[in-house]
GROMACS .gro file of C-alpha atoms in nm:
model
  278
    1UNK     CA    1   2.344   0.758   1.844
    2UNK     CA    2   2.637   0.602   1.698
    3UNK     CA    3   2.869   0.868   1.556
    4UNK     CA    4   2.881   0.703   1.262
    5UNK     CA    5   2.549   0.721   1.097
    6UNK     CA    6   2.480   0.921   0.811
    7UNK     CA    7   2.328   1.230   0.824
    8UNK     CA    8   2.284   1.576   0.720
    9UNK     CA    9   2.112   1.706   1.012
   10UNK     CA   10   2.196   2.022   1.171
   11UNK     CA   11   2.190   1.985   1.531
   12UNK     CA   12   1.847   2.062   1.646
   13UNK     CA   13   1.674   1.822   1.394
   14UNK     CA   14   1.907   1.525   1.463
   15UNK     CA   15   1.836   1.623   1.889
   16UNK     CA   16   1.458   1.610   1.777
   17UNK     CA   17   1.505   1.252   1.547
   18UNK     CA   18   1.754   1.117   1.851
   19UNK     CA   19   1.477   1.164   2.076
   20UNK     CA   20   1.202   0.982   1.884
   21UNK     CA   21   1.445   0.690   1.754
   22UNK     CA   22   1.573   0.647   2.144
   23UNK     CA   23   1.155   0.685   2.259
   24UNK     CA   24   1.134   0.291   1.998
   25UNK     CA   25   1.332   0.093   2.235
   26UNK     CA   26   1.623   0.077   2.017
   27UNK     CA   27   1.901   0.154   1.783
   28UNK     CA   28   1.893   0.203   1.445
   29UNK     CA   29   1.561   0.191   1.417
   30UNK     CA   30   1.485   0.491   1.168
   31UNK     CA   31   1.587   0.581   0.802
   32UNK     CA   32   1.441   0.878   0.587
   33UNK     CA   33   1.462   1.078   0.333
   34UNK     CA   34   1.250   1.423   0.274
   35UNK     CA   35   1.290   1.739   0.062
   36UNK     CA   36   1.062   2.041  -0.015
   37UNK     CA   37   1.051   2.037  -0.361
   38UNK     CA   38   1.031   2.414  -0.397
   39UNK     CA   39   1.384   2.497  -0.254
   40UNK     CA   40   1.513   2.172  -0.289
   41UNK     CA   41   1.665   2.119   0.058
   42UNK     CA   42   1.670   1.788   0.189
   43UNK     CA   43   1.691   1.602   0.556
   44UNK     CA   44   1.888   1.260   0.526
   45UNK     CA   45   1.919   1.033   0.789
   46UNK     CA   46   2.070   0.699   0.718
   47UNK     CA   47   1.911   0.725   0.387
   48UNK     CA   48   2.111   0.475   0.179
   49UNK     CA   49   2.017   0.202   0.433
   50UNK     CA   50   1.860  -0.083   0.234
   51UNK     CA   51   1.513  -0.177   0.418
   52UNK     CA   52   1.247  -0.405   0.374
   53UNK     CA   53   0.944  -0.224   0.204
   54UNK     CA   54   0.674  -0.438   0.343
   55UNK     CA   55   0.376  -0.301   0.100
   56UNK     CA   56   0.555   0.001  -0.017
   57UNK     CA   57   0.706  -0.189  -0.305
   58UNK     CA   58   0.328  -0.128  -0.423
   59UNK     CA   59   0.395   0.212  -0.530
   60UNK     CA   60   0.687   0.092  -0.745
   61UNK     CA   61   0.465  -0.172  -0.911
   62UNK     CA   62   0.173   0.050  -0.923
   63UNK     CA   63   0.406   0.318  -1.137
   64UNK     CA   64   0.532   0.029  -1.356
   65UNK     CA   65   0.134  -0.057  -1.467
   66UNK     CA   66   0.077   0.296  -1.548
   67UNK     CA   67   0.367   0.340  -1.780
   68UNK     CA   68   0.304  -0.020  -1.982
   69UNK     CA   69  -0.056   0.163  -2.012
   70UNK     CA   70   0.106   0.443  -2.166
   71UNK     CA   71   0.331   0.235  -2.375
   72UNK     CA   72   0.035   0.058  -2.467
   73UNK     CA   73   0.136  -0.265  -2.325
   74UNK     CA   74  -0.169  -0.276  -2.123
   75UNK     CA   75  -0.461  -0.136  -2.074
   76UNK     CA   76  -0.628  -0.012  -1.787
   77UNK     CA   77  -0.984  -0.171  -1.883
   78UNK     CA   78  -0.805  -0.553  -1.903
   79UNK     CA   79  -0.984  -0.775  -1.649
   80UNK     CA   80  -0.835  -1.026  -1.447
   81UNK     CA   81  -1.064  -1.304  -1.240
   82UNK     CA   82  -1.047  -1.326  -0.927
   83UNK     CA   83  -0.978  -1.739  -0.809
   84UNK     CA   84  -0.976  -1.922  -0.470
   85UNK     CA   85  -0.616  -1.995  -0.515
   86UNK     CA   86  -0.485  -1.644  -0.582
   87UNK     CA   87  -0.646  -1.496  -0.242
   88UNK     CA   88  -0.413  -1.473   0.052
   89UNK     CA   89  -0.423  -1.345   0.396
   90UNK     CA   90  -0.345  -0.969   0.563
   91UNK     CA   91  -0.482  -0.635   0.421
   92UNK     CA   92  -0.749  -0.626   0.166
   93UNK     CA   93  -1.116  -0.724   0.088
   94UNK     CA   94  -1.066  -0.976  -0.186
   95UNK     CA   95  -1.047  -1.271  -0.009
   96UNK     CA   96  -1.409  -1.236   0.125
   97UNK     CA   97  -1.487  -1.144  -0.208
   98UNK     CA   98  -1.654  -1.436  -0.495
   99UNK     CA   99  -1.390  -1.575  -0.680
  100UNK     CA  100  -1.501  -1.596  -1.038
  101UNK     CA  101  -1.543  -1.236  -1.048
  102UNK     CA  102  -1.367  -0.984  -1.287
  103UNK     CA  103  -1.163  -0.725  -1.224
  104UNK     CA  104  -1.025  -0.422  -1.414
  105UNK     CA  105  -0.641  -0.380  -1.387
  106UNK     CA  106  -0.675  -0.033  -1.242
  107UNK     CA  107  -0.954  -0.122  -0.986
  108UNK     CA  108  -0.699  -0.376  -0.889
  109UNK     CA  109  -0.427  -0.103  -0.872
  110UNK     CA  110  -0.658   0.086  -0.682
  111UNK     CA  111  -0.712  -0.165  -0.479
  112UNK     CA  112  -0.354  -0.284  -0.413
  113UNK     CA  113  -0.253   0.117  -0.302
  114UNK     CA  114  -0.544   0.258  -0.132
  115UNK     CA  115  -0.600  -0.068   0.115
  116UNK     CA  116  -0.295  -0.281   0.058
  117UNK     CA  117  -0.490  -0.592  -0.084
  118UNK     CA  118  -0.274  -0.830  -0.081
  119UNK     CA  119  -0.493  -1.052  -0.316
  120UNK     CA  120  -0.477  -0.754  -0.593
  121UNK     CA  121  -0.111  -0.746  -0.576
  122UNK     CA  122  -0.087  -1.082  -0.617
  123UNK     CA  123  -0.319  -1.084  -0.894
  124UNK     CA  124  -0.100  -0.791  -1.058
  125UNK     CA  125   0.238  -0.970  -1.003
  126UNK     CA  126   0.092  -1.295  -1.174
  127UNK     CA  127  -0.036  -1.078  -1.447
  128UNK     CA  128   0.302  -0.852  -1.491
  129UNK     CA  129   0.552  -1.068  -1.362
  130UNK     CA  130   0.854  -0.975  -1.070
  131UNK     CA  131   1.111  -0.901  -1.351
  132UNK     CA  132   0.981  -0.647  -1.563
  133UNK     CA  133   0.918  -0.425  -1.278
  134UNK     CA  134   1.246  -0.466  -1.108
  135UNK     CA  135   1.348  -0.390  -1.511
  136UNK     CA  136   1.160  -0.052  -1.511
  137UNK     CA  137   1.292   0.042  -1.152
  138UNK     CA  138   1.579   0.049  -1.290
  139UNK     CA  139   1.531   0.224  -1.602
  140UNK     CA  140   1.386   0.506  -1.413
  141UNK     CA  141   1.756   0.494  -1.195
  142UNK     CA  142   1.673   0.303  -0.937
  143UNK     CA  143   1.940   0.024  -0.903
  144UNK     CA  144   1.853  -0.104  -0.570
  145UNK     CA  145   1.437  -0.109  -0.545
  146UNK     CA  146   1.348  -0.462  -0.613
  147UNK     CA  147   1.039  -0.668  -0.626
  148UNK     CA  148   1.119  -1.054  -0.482
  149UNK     CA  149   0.785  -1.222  -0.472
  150UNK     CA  150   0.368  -1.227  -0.436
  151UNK     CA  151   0.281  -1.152  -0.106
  152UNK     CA  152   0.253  -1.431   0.139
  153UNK     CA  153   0.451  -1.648  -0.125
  154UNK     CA  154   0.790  -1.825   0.066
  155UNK     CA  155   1.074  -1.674   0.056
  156UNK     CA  156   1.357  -1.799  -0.170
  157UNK     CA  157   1.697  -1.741  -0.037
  158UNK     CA  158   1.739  -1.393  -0.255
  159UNK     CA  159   1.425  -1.256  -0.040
  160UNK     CA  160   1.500  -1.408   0.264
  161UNK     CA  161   1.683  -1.061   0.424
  162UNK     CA  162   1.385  -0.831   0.294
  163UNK     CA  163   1.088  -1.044   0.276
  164UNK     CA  164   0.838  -0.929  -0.014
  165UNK     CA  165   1.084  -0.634  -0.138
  166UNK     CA  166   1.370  -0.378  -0.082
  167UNK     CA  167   1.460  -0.028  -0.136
  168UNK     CA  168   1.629   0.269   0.027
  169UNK     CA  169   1.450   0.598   0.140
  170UNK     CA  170   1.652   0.760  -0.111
  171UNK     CA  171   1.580   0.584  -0.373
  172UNK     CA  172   1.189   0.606  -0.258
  173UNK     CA  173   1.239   1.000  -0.229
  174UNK     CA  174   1.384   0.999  -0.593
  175UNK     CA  175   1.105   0.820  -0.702
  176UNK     CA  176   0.875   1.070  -0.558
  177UNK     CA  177   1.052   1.321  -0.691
  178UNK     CA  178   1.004   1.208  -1.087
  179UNK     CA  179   0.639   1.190  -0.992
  180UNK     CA  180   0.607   1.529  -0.812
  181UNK     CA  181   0.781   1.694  -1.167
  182UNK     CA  182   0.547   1.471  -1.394
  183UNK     CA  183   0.872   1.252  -1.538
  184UNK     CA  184   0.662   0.958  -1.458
  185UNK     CA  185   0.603   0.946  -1.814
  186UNK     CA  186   0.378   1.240  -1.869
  187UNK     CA  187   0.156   1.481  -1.715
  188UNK     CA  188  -0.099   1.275  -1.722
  189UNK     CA  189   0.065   0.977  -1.634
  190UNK     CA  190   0.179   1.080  -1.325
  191UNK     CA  191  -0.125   1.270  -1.240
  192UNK     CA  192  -0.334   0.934  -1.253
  193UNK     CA  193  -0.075   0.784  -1.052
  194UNK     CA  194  -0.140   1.031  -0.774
  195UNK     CA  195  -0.471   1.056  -0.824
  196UNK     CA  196  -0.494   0.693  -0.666
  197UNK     CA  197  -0.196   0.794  -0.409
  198UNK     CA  198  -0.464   1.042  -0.307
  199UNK     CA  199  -0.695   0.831  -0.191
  200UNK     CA  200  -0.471   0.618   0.069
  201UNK     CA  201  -0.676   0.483   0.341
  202UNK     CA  202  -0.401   0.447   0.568
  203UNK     CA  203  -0.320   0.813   0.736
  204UNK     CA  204  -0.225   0.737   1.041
  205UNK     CA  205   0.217   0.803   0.987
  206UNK     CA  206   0.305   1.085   0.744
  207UNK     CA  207  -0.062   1.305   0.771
  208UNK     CA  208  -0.137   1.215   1.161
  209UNK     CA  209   0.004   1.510   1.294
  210UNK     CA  210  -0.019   1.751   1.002
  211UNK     CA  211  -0.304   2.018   0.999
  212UNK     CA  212  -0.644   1.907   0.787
  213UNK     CA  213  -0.569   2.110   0.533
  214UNK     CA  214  -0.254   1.951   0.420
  215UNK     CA  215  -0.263   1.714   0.179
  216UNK     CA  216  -0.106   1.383   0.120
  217UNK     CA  217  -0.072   1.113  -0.116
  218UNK     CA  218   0.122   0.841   0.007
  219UNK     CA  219   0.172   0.424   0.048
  220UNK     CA  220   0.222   0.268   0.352
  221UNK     CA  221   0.444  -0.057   0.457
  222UNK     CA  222   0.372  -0.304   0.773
  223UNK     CA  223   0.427  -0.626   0.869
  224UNK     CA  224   0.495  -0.660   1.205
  225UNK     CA  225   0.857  -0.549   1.308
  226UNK     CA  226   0.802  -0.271   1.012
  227UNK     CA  227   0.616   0.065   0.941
  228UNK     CA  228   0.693   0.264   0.648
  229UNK     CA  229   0.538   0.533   0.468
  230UNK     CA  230   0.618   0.737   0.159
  231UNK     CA  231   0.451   1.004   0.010
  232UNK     CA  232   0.397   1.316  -0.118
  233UNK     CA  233   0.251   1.655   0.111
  234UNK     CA  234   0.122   1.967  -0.012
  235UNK     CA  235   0.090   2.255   0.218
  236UNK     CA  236  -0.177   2.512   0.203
  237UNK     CA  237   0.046   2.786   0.036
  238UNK     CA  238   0.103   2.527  -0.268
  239UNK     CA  239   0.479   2.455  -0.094
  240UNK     CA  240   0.538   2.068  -0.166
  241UNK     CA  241   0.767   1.797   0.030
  242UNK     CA  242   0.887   1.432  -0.080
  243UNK     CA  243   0.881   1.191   0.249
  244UNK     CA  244   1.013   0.835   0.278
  245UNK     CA  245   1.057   0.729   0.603
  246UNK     CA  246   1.129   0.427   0.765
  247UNK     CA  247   1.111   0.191   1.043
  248UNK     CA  248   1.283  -0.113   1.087
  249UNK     CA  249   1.355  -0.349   1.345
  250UNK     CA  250   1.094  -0.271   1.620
  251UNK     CA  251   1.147  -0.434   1.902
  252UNK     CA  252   0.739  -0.550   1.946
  253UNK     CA  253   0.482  -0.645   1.746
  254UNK     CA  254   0.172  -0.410   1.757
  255UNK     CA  255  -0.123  -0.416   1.520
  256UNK     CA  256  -0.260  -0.096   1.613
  257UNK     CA  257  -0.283   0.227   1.499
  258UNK     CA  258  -0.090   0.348   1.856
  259UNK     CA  259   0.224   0.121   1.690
  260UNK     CA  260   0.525   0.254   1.836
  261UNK     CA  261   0.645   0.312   1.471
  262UNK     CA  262   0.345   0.492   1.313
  263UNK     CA  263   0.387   0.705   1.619
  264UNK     CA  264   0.756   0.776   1.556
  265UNK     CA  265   0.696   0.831   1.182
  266UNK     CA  266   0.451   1.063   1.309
  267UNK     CA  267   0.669   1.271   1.517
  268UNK     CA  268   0.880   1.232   1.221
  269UNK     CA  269   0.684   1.405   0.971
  270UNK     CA  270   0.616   1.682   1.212
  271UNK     CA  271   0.949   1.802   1.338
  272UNK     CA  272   1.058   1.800   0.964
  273UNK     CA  273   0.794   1.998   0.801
  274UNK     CA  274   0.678   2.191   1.107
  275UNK     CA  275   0.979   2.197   1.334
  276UNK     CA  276   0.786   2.058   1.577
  277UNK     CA  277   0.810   1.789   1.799
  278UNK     CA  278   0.493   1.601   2.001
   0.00000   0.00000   0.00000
C-alpha cells in the first residue's frame, strides 16, 4: 500500500484490510468508514475519497422524501403513474410492470431501497427534482453527496467522473450517524426511514459474514466496476456500528453474488466488527 493513504488503522487492522484490497487485483481499490456508535471509535481508511455511489445515492434521496413528508411538502399517500417512457433497464420490477398503474410515493421509496428499482427512482427524481435533494444534503452538512441524474439518463459533463452520483464514506457514515441518533428529523422520522432500510433485499456485503442474529439495515451500490454498501448493524447485546464501505475500480466485471467486491466488503465488515478475517 502506498504510504500515503489515509488511515487510522492500527497495525493489525490495516495488515487485515491490505490483505483483502491486494486479494481485488489492485490498488486503491477500497474506501470506508465505520464507528460503533456506543464508544464512538471509528476505522478510516481513505475515507474522504470521493466515489461513485452507484445506487447508494438512494438512501440520500430516500431521507430527503421523508423529511418533505414531515415538512408537509409531501405526502406519503401521493400517487405517481407508472408510464412506458419512465421505465428503464437494471434492478427492479417496474418495467415488467403495466404502465398506467398508480403508485404511492412510499411504495415507490420502498421500492427504490429494498430492490434498487431503477424505474421508482426515476419516477421519484422526476417527481422531486435533482436539486432539492443535493439542497437538503447539504443542509444536513453534507457538502460533497450529490445527486447528478435519473438512472440510465446520459451523462452531462458534471456526471461524467461519477456516473448517477457521488459521495465520500465519511460523509455516508455521518449520514448514518444522524439517523442512528434520530436527527433525521425526529424519532419517528428516522425510525420510518429505517424501517424500510430494514428490509434490504440485497445482504450479500455488510451482513454476509455476520452471525443471524445481527441485524442490518443498509443500501447497496453496483454497476459493474462498483460495489458499495452502507448501513447500519446492531449486535445482539444492543451495541450498534455505522458502515460505509466502498469499492471502486474493480478490475472485472462480475454480476454475481461471488463479485470479487461483495466478497471484499464482506471480509471487510468482518475483520472490523469481529476482528476476524475469512
Amino acid at each position: 500500500m502506498p504510504a500515503n493513504v489515509p488511515h487510522n488503522l492500527d497495525a493489525a487492522t490495516l495488515a487485515a484490510v491490505e490483505r483483502i484490497e491486494t486479494g481485488l487485483g489492485g490498488e486503491g481499490l477500497l474506501a470506508f468508514a465505520v464507528q460503533d456508535l456506543q464508544t464512538g471509535w471509528q476505522r478510516l481508511y481513505r475515507a474522504d475519497r470521493r466515489c461513485q455511489t452507484a445506487s447508494v445515492i438512494k438512501f440520500p434521496m430516500l431521507i430527503h422524501v421523508a423529511l418533505a413528508v414531515q415538512e408537509g411538502l409531501l405526502d406519503w399517500s401521493e400517487k405517481l403513474t407508472l408510464t412506458e417512457a419512465e421505465k428503464v433497464a437494471g434492478a427492479g420490477v417496474l418495467t415488467q410492470l403495466t404502465a398506467g398503474t398508480d403508485w404511492t410515493l412510499r411504495d415507490l421509496c420502498v421500492l427504490m431501497t429494498i430492490i434498487s428499482d431503477n424505474t421508482a427512482t426515476n419516477m421519484l427524481i422526476e417527481r422531486l427534482g435533482v436539486e432539492p435533494i443535493n439542497a437538503r444534503m447539504r443542509t444536513l452538512g453534507l457538502p460533497l453527496t450529490t445527486l447528478y441524474r435519473k438512472s440510465y439518463s446520459a451523462d452531462t459533463e458534471a456526471s461524467r467522473e461519477f456516473g448517477l452520483g457521488m459521495t465520500t464514506p465519511q460523509e455516508m457514515l455521518d449520514l448514518l450517524t444522524l439517523l442512528a441518533e434520530d436527527r433525521i428529523g425526529d424519532a419517528a422520522v428516522s425510525g420510518e426511514i429505517r424501517s424500510i432500510m430494514k428490509e434490504q433485499a440485497s445482504r450479500d456485503c455488510i451482513p454476509r459474514y455476520l452471525p443471524e442474529d445481527w441485524k442490518y439495515a443498509g443500501k447497496t451500490g453496483s454497476i459493474d466496476a462498483v460495489r458499495n454498501d452502507v448501513g447500519l448493524v446492531t449486535a445482539p447485546d444492543g451495541r450498534q456500528f455505522a458502515l460505509a464501505l466502498f469499492c471502486q475500480q474493480l478490475p472485472m466485471v462480475q454480476w454475481t453474488s461471488d463479485n470479487p467486491g461483495i466478497i471484499a466488503l464482506a471480509r471487510l465488515t468482518k475483520t472490523l466488527l469481529l476482528g476476524e478475517v475469512g
